[in-house]
Coordinates of C-alpha atoms and ligand atoms in Angstrom, one line a residue:
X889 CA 0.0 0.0 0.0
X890 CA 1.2 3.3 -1.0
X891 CA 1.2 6.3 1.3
X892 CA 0.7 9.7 -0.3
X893 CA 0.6 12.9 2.3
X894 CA 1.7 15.5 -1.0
X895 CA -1.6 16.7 -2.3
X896 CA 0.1 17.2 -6.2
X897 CA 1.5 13.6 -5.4
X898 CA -2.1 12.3 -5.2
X899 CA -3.3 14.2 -8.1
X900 CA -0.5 13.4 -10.9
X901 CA -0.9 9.7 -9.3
X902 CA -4.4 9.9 -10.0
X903 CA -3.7 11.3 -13.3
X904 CA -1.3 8.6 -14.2
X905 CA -4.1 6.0 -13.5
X906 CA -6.7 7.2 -15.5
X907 CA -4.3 7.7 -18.4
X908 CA -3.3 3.9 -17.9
X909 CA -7.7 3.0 -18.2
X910 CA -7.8 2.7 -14.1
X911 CA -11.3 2.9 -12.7
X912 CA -10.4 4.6 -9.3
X913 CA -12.6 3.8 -6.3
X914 CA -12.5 6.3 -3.3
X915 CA -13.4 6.1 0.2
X916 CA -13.1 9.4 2.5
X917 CA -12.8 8.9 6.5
X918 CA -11.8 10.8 8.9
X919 CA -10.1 7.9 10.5
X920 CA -10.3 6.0 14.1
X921 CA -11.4 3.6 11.2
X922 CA -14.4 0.4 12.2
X923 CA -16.1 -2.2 10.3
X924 CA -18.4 0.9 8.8
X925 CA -15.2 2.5 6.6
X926 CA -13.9 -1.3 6.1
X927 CA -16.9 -2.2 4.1
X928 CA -16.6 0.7 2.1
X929 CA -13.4 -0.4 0.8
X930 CA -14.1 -3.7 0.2
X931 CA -17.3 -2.4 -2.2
X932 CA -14.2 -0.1 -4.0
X933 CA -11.9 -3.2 -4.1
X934 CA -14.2 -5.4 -5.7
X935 CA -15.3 -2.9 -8.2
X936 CA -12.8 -0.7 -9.3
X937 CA -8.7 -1.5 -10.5
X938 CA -7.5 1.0 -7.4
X939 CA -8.8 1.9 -4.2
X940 CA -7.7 5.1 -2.8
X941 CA -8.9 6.1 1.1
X942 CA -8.3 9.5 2.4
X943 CA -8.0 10.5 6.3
X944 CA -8.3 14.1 6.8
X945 CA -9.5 15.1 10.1
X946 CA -11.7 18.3 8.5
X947 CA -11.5 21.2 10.9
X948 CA -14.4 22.8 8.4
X949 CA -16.6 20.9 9.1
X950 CA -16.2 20.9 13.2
X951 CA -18.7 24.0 14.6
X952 CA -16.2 25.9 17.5
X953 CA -17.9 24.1 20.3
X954 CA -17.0 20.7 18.8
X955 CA -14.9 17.6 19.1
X956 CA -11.8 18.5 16.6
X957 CA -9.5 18.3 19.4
X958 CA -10.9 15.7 20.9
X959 CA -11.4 13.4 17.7
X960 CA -10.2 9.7 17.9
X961 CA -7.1 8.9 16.1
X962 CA -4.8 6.1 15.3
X963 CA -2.7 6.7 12.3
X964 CA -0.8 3.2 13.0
X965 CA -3.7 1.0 13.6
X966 CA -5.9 3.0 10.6
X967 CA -2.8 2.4 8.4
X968 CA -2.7 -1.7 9.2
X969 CA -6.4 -1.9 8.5
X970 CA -6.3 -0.2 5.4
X971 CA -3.7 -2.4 4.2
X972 CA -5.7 -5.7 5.4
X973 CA -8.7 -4.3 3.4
X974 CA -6.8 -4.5 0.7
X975 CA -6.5 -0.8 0.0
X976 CA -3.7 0.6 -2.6
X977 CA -3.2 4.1 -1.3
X978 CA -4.0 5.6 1.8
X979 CA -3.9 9.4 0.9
X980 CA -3.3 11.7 4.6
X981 CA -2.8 15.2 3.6
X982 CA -2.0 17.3 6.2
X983 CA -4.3 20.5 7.2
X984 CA -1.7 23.4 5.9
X985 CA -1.6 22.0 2.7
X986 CA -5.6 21.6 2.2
X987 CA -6.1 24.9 3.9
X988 CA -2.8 27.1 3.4
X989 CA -5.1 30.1 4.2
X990 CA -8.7 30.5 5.8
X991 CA -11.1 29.4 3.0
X992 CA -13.3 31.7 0.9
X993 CA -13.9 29.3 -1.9
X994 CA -17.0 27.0 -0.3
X995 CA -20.0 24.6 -1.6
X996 CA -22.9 25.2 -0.4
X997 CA -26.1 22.7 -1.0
X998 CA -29.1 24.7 -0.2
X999 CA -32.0 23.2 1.5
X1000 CA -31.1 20.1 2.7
X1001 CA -27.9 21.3 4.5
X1002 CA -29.9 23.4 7.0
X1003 CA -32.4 20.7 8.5
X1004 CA -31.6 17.7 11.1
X1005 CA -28.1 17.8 11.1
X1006 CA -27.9 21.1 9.4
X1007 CA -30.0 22.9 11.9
X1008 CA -28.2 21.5 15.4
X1009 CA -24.9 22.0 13.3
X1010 CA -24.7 25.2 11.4
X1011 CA -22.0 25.0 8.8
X1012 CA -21.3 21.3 9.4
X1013 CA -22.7 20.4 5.6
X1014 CA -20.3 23.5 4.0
X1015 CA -17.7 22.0 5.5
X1016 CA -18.4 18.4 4.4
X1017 CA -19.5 19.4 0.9
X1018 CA -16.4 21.7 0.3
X1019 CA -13.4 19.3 1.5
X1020 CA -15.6 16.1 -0.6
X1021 CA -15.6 19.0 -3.5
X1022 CA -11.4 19.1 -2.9
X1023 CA -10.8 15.7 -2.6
X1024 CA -12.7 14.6 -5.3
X1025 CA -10.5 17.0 -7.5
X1026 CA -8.0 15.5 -5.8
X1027 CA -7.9 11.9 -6.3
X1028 CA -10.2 12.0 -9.1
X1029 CA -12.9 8.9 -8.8
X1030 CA -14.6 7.1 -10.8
X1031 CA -16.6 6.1 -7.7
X1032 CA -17.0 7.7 -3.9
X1033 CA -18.3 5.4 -1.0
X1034 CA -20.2 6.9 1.6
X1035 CA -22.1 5.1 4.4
X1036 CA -25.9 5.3 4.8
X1037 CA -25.0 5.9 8.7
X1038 CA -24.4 9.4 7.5
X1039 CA -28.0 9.6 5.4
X1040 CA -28.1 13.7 5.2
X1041 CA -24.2 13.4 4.5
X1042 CA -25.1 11.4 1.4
X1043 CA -28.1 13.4 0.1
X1044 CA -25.7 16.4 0.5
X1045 CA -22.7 14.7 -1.5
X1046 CA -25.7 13.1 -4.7
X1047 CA -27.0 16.9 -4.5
X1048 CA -23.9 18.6 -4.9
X1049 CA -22.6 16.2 -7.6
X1050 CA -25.5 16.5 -9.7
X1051 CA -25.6 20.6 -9.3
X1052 CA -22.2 21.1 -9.8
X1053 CA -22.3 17.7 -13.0
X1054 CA -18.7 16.5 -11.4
X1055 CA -18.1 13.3 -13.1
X1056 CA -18.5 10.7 -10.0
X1057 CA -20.4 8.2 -9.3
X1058 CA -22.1 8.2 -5.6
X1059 CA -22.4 4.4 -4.0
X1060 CA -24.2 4.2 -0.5
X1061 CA -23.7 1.4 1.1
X1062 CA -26.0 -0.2 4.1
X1063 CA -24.8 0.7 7.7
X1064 CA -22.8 -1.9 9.6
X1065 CA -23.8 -2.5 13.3
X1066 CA -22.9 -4.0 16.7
X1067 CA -24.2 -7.4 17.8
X1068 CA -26.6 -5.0 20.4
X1069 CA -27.6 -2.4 16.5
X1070 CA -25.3 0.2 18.0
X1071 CA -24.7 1.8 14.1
X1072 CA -20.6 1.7 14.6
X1073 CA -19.0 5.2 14.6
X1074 CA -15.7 6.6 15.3
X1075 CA -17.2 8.5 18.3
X1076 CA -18.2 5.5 19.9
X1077 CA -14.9 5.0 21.5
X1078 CA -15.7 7.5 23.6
X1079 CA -18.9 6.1 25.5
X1080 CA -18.9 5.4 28.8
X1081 CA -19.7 1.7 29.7
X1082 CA -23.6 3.0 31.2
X1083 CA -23.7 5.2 27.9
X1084 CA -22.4 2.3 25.9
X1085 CA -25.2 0.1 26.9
X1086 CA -27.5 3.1 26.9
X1087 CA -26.8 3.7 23.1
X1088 CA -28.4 0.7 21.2
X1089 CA -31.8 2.5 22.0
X1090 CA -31.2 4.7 18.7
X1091 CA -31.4 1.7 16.4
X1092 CA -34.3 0.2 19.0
X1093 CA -36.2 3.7 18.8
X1094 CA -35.8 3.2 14.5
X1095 CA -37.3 -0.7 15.0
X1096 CA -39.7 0.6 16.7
X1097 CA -40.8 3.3 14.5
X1098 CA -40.5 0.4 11.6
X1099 CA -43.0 -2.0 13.5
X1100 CA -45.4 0.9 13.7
X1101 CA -45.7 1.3 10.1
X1102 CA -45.5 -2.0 9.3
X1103 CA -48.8 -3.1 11.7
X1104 CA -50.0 0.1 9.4
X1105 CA -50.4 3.3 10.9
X1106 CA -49.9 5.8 8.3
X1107 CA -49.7 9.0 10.9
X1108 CA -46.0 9.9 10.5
X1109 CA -46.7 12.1 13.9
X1110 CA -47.6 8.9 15.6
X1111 CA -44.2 7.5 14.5
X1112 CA -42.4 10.3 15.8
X1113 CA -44.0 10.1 19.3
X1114 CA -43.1 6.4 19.2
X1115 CA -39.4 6.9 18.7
X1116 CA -39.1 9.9 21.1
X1117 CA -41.3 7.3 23.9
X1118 CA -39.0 4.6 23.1
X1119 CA -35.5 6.9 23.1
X1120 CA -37.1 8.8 26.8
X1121 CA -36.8 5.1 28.1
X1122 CA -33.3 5.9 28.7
X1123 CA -32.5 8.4 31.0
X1124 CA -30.4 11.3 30.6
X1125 CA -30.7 11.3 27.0
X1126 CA -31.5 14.2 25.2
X1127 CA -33.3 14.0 22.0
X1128 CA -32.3 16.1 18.9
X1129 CA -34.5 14.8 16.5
X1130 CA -37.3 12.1 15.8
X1131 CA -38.4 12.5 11.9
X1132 CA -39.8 10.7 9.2
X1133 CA -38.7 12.2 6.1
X1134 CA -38.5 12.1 2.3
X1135 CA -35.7 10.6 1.2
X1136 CA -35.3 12.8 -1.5
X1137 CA -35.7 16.3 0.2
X1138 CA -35.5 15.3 3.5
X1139 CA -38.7 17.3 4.1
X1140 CA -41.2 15.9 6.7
X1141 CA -43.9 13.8 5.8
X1142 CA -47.3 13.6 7.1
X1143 CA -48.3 10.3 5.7
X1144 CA -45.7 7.4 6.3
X1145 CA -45.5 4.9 3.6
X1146 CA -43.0 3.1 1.6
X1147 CA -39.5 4.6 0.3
X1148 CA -39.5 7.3 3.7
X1149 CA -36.6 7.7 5.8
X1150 CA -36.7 7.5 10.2
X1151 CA -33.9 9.9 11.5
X1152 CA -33.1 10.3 15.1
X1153 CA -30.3 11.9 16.6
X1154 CA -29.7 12.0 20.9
X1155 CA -26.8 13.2 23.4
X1156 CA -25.8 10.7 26.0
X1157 CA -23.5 12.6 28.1
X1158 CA -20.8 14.8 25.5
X1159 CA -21.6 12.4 22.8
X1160 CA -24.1 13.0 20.2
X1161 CA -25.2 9.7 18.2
X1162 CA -27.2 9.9 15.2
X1163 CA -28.9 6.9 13.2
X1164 CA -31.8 6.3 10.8
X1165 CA -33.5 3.4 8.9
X1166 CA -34.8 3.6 5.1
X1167 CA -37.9 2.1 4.5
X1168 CA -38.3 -0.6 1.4
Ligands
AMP2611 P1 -16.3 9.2 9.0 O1 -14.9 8.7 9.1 O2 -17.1 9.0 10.2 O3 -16.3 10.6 8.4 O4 -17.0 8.2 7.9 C1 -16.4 8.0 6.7 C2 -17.4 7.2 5.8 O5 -17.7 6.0 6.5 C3 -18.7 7.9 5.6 O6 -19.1 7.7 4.3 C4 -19.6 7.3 6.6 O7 -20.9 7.4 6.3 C5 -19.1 5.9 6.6 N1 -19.5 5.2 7.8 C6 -19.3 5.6 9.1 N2 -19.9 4.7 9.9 C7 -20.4 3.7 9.2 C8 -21.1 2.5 9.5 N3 -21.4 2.1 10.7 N4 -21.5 1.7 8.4 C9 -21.3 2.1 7.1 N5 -20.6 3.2 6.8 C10 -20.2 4.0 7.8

């Protein structure tokens, strides 16, 4: 596995592969990788000639009250698993050379980057959108992989692709969980044993939500009280959101049928979890 930190190394290396008929596959982390990012790269193995995966801790996307300093890393441990996963280049570029100066230049994806995630995180989606922009001029893709455990992140990343026509194809893949549905995250490192155990009632509040519909109540406002019930049962939680949405927009919906998505999003203690479940 090659190593690339120079971002003009990545790019006439990227360069080079397409002139030689490589399909590139492309999987950005932020590191502290799991299962989740693993998958991704196993998807990008199997279907494209080269797999590159990025780890770039963005400091855009991080509001000022955030984690940045606090995030997880493990450059030696992310680096072995990359390398098991059968990755060809793990691209780290440091922060100077992505930002040299305080950025002016941003995307922006109107709409659905203010709701849910967008509205307890101002910014967070111009950040992600912007550095996703850079990288992908970077290391050039055929394909990106991006986990459905990020939902808005992916309707944010499809949006701004198709606005802007950049030439990528967008894969979502399904979430991978714990044994107990905990979705896995980076963050979850930093649970407390209670809040550890306390956690899997995101993914039970979704199930729950699910079981609703399927018995058939239509009422999406009956869903919502349903996951909020079943998230109170733990306490100290504090809820963010409980929504059934379009997929699409990410709008509410009144009237719950197929093809809607369940969000929710809670604090136990510091850390905030979010998780959702697409409906077939
Ligand atoms: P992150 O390092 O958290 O920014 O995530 C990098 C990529 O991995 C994003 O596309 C995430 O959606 C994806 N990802 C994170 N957690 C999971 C998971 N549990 N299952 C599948 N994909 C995931």
């Amino acid at each position: 596995m090659n190593i690339i930190t120079s971002l003009s190394e990545m790019q006439s290396t990227a360069e080079s592969l397409r002139n030689q008929g490589k399909r590139i596959g492309f999987v950005p982390t932020m590191g502290f990788l799991h299962e989740g990012h693993l998958s991704l790269m196993r998807a990008s193995r199997k279907e494209c000639d080269v797999t590159v995966v990025s780890i770039f801790v963005n400091p855009t996307q991080f509001g000022p009250q955030e984690d940045l300093d606090r995030y997880p890393r493990d450059a030696e441990g992310d680096r072995k698993k990359c390398e098991s996963a059968g990755a060809d280049i793990l691209f780290m570029p440091g922060a100077k050379e992505m930002y040299p100066e305080k950025p002016t230049v941003f995307v922006t994806v109107e709409g659905v980057s203010d709701i849910l995630e967008g509205a307890v995180r101002p910014g967070h989606f111009r950040g992600v959108a912007t550095v996703v922009a850079k990288l992908f001029n970077i290391v050039k893709p055929h394909i990106a992989y991006f986990g459905r455990k990020d939902f808005q992140q992916c309707v944010v990343i499809k949006r701004m692709v198709t606005g802007l026509n950049m030439d990528v194809e967008v894969s979502v893949l399904p979430t991978v969980r714990e044994p107990d549905g905990l979705a896995m995250s980076s963050r979850n490192a930093y649970l407390n044993a209670d809040e550890r155990r306390a956690a899997a009632v995101l993914s039970r509040a979704l199930s729950a939500g699910e079981e609703l519909i399927n018995a058939g109540v239509r009422e999406a406002e009956k869903v919502r009280a349903k996951m909020r019930a079943v998230l109170l049962q733990e306490k100290g939680i504090v809820i963010d959101y409980a929504e059934v949405a379009d997929p699409e927009t990410l709008a509410p919906v009144e009237i719950v049928n197929n093809g809607k998505v369940l969000l929710v999003a809670a604090r136990l203690g510091k850390i905030r979890l979010i998780d959702n479940l697409l409906l077939v």
